[in-house]
């Protein structure tokens, strides 16, 4: 369809490509001879007509770029192979877009409004920065308990301290996080 919509394409194409080419009428005949069957072939892969036209356009563009290298008896096979590859490329890109959309939907599930998601992300960033600012030993104990979800007894055994010491350090970390949160909330109000 591209070539039919832009008949002047065959007149300016030799000026665009500085390659030694066969006459443009040979390419035009190739296009007219195979476009319909290639379109039907592409429809087996792609449900939307516009996607099929894009695949064919790209395939014929490749054929034009390599026209002088393709033997006449191989032109049809070249076009079929190129159309198939363009369709597969389109399906891969489409699948990737779908996976990204599904992942985004999963990540934002339960957050009706963007402001809720932004608020949650901001809170998470605050907690991360406060945890990073904790003394090493306190951060290590707090991370083991809250990030790694280990029990106080398990952390105490691993670090060679008592469960009450673990509880004390976790309490200190929670207190620091709460204080930082209050400070940030007060600064937002003013």
Coordinates of C-alpha atoms in Angstrom, one line a residue:
X1 CA 0.0 0.0 0.0
X2 CA 2.9 2.3 0.8
X3 CA 4.1 2.4 -2.8
X4 CA 0.6 2.8 -4.1
X5 CA 0.0 5.8 -1.9
X6 CA 3.3 7.4 -2.9
X7 CA 3.8 6.7 -6.6
X8 CA 6.6 9.3 -6.7
X9 CA 8.6 7.0 -4.4
X10 CA 9.9 5.1 -7.4
X11 CA 11.1 8.4 -9.0
X12 CA 13.1 9.7 -6.0
X13 CA 14.3 6.4 -4.7
X14 CA 17.4 6.2 -6.9
X15 CA 18.4 9.6 -5.7
X16 CA 18.1 8.5 -2.1
X17 CA 20.2 5.4 -2.4
X18 CA 23.6 5.9 -3.9
X19 CA 23.9 2.2 -4.8
X20 CA 24.2 0.5 -8.1
X21 CA 20.6 -0.9 -8.6
X22 CA 18.6 -2.8 -11.0
X23 CA 15.9 -0.8 -12.8
X24 CA 13.2 0.5 -10.4
X25 CA 10.5 -1.1 -12.6
X26 CA 11.9 -4.5 -11.6
X27 CA 11.4 -3.7 -8.0
X28 CA 7.9 -2.2 -8.7
X29 CA 6.9 -5.4 -10.4
X30 CA 8.3 -7.5 -7.5
X31 CA 6.2 -5.3 -5.1
X32 CA 3.0 -5.6 -7.2
X33 CA 3.5 -9.4 -7.8
X34 CA 4.0 -10.3 -4.1
X35 CA 2.3 -7.7 -1.9
X36 CA -1.1 -9.5 -1.7
X37 CA 0.2 -12.9 -0.9
X38 CA 2.7 -11.5 1.6
X39 CA 0.0 -9.5 3.3
X40 CA -2.1 -12.7 3.7
X41 CA 1.0 -14.4 5.0
X42 CA 1.6 -11.6 7.6
X43 CA -2.1 -11.8 8.7
X44 CA -1.4 -15.4 9.9
X45 CA 0.9 -13.8 12.5
X46 CA -0.6 -10.4 13.2
X47 CA -4.3 -9.8 13.7
X48 CA -4.2 -6.0 12.9
X49 CA -4.0 -4.9 9.3
X50 CA -1.9 -1.9 10.3
X51 CA 0.7 -4.1 11.9
X52 CA 0.8 -6.3 8.7
X53 CA 1.3 -3.2 6.6
X54 CA 4.1 -2.0 8.8
X55 CA 5.8 -5.4 8.6
X56 CA 5.4 -5.5 4.8
X57 CA 6.7 -1.9 4.5
X58 CA 9.8 -2.8 6.6
X59 CA 10.3 -6.0 4.5
X60 CA 10.1 -4.2 1.2
X61 CA 12.4 -1.5 2.6
X62 CA 15.0 -4.3 3.4
X63 CA 14.4 -5.8 -0.1
X64 CA 15.0 -2.4 -1.7
X65 CA 18.2 -1.9 0.3
X66 CA 19.5 -5.4 -0.8
X67 CA 17.8 -5.5 -4.2
X68 CA 21.0 -5.6 -6.2
X69 CA 22.3 -8.5 -4.1
X70 CA 19.3 -10.7 -4.3
X71 CA 19.1 -13.2 -7.2
X72 CA 15.8 -13.0 -9.0
X73 CA 15.0 -16.7 -8.2
X74 CA 15.5 -15.9 -4.5
X75 CA 13.5 -12.7 -4.2
X76 CA 10.2 -14.4 -3.2
X77 CA 11.9 -16.5 -0.5
X78 CA 13.8 -13.4 0.7
X79 CA 10.5 -11.5 1.1
X80 CA 8.8 -14.4 2.9
X81 CA 11.7 -14.8 5.3
X82 CA 11.9 -11.1 5.9
X83 CA 8.1 -10.7 6.4
X84 CA 8.1 -13.6 8.9
X85 CA 11.0 -12.1 10.8
X86 CA 9.4 -8.7 10.9
X87 CA 6.2 -10.2 12.2
X88 CA 8.1 -12.2 14.9
X89 CA 9.9 -9.0 15.9
X90 CA 6.6 -7.2 16.2
X91 CA 5.1 -10.0 18.3
X92 CA 8.2 -9.9 20.6
X93 CA 7.9 -6.2 21.1
X94 CA 4.2 -6.5 21.7
X95 CA 4.8 -9.3 24.3
X96 CA 7.4 -7.1 26.1
X97 CA 5.0 -4.2 26.2
X98 CA 2.3 -6.5 27.6
X99 CA 4.7 -7.8 30.3
X100 CA 5.7 -4.3 31.3
X101 CA 2.0 -3.3 31.5
X102 CA 1.2 -6.3 33.6
X103 CA 4.1 -5.7 35.9
X104 CA 3.1 -2.0 36.3
X105 CA -0.5 -3.0 37.1
X106 CA 0.8 -5.5 39.6
X107 CA 3.0 -3.0 41.3
X108 CA 0.4 -0.3 41.4
X109 CA -2.4 -2.7 42.4
X110 CA -4.5 -1.4 45.3
X111 CA -3.4 2.2 44.7
X112 CA -6.3 3.8 43.1
X113 CA -4.7 7.2 42.9
X114 CA -1.2 8.2 41.9
X115 CA -0.9 10.3 45.1
X116 CA -1.2 7.2 47.3
X117 CA 1.5 5.5 45.3
X118 CA 3.7 8.6 45.5
X119 CA 3.1 8.9 49.2
X120 CA 4.0 5.2 49.8
X121 CA 7.2 5.6 47.7
X122 CA 8.1 8.7 49.7
X123 CA 7.6 6.9 53.0
X124 CA 9.8 4.0 51.8
X125 CA 12.5 6.5 50.8
X126 CA 12.4 8.1 54.2
X127 CA 12.6 4.8 56.0
X128 CA 15.6 3.8 53.8
X129 CA 17.5 7.0 54.5
X130 CA 16.8 6.7 58.2
X131 CA 18.0 3.1 58.2
X132 CA 21.1 4.0 56.3
X133 CA 21.8 6.7 58.9
X134 CA 21.6 4.3 61.9
X135 CA 24.8 3.2 63.5
X136 CA 26.2 0.0 61.9
X137 CA 25.4 -2.4 64.7
X138 CA 21.8 -1.0 65.1
X139 CA 21.2 -1.1 61.4
X140 CA 22.5 -4.7 61.1
X141 CA 20.1 -5.9 63.9
X142 CA 17.1 -3.9 62.6
X143 CA 17.7 -5.1 59.0
X144 CA 17.9 -8.7 60.2
X145 CA 14.7 -8.4 62.2
X146 CA 12.5 -6.3 59.8
X147 CA 14.0 -6.8 56.3
X148 CA 15.1 -10.4 56.6
X149 CA 12.2 -11.2 58.9
X150 CA 14.2 -13.1 61.5
X151 CA 13.0 -13.6 65.0
X152 CA 14.8 -11.9 67.9
X153 CA 16.1 -15.2 69.2
X154 CA 17.6 -16.1 65.9
X155 CA 19.3 -12.7 65.5
X156 CA 20.6 -12.9 69.1
X157 CA 22.0 -16.4 68.4
X158 CA 23.7 -15.3 65.2
X159 CA 25.3 -12.2 66.8
X160 CA 26.1 -13.8 70.1
X161 CA 23.9 -11.4 72.2
X162 CA 20.8 -11.7 74.2
X163 CA 17.3 -11.4 72.8
X164 CA 16.7 -8.4 75.1
X165 CA 19.7 -6.6 73.5
X166 CA 18.2 -7.3 70.1
X167 CA 14.9 -5.9 71.4
X168 CA 16.7 -2.8 72.7
X169 CA 18.4 -2.0 69.4
X170 CA 15.2 -2.6 67.4
X171 CA 13.4 -0.3 69.8
X172 CA 16.0 2.4 69.3
X173 CA 15.8 2.1 65.5
X174 CA 12.0 2.3 65.5
X175 CA 12.2 5.4 67.8
X176 CA 14.6 7.1 65.4
X177 CA 12.4 6.3 62.4
X178 CA 9.3 7.6 64.2
X179 CA 11.1 10.8 65.2
X180 CA 12.3 11.4 61.6
X181 CA 8.8 10.8 60.3
X182 CA 7.4 13.4 62.8
X183 CA 10.0 15.9 61.7
X184 CA 9.2 15.5 58.1
X185 CA 5.4 15.7 58.7
X186 CA 5.9 18.9 60.7
X187 CA 8.1 20.4 58.0
X188 CA 5.5 19.7 55.4
X189 CA 2.8 21.5 57.4
X190 CA 4.7 24.7 57.7

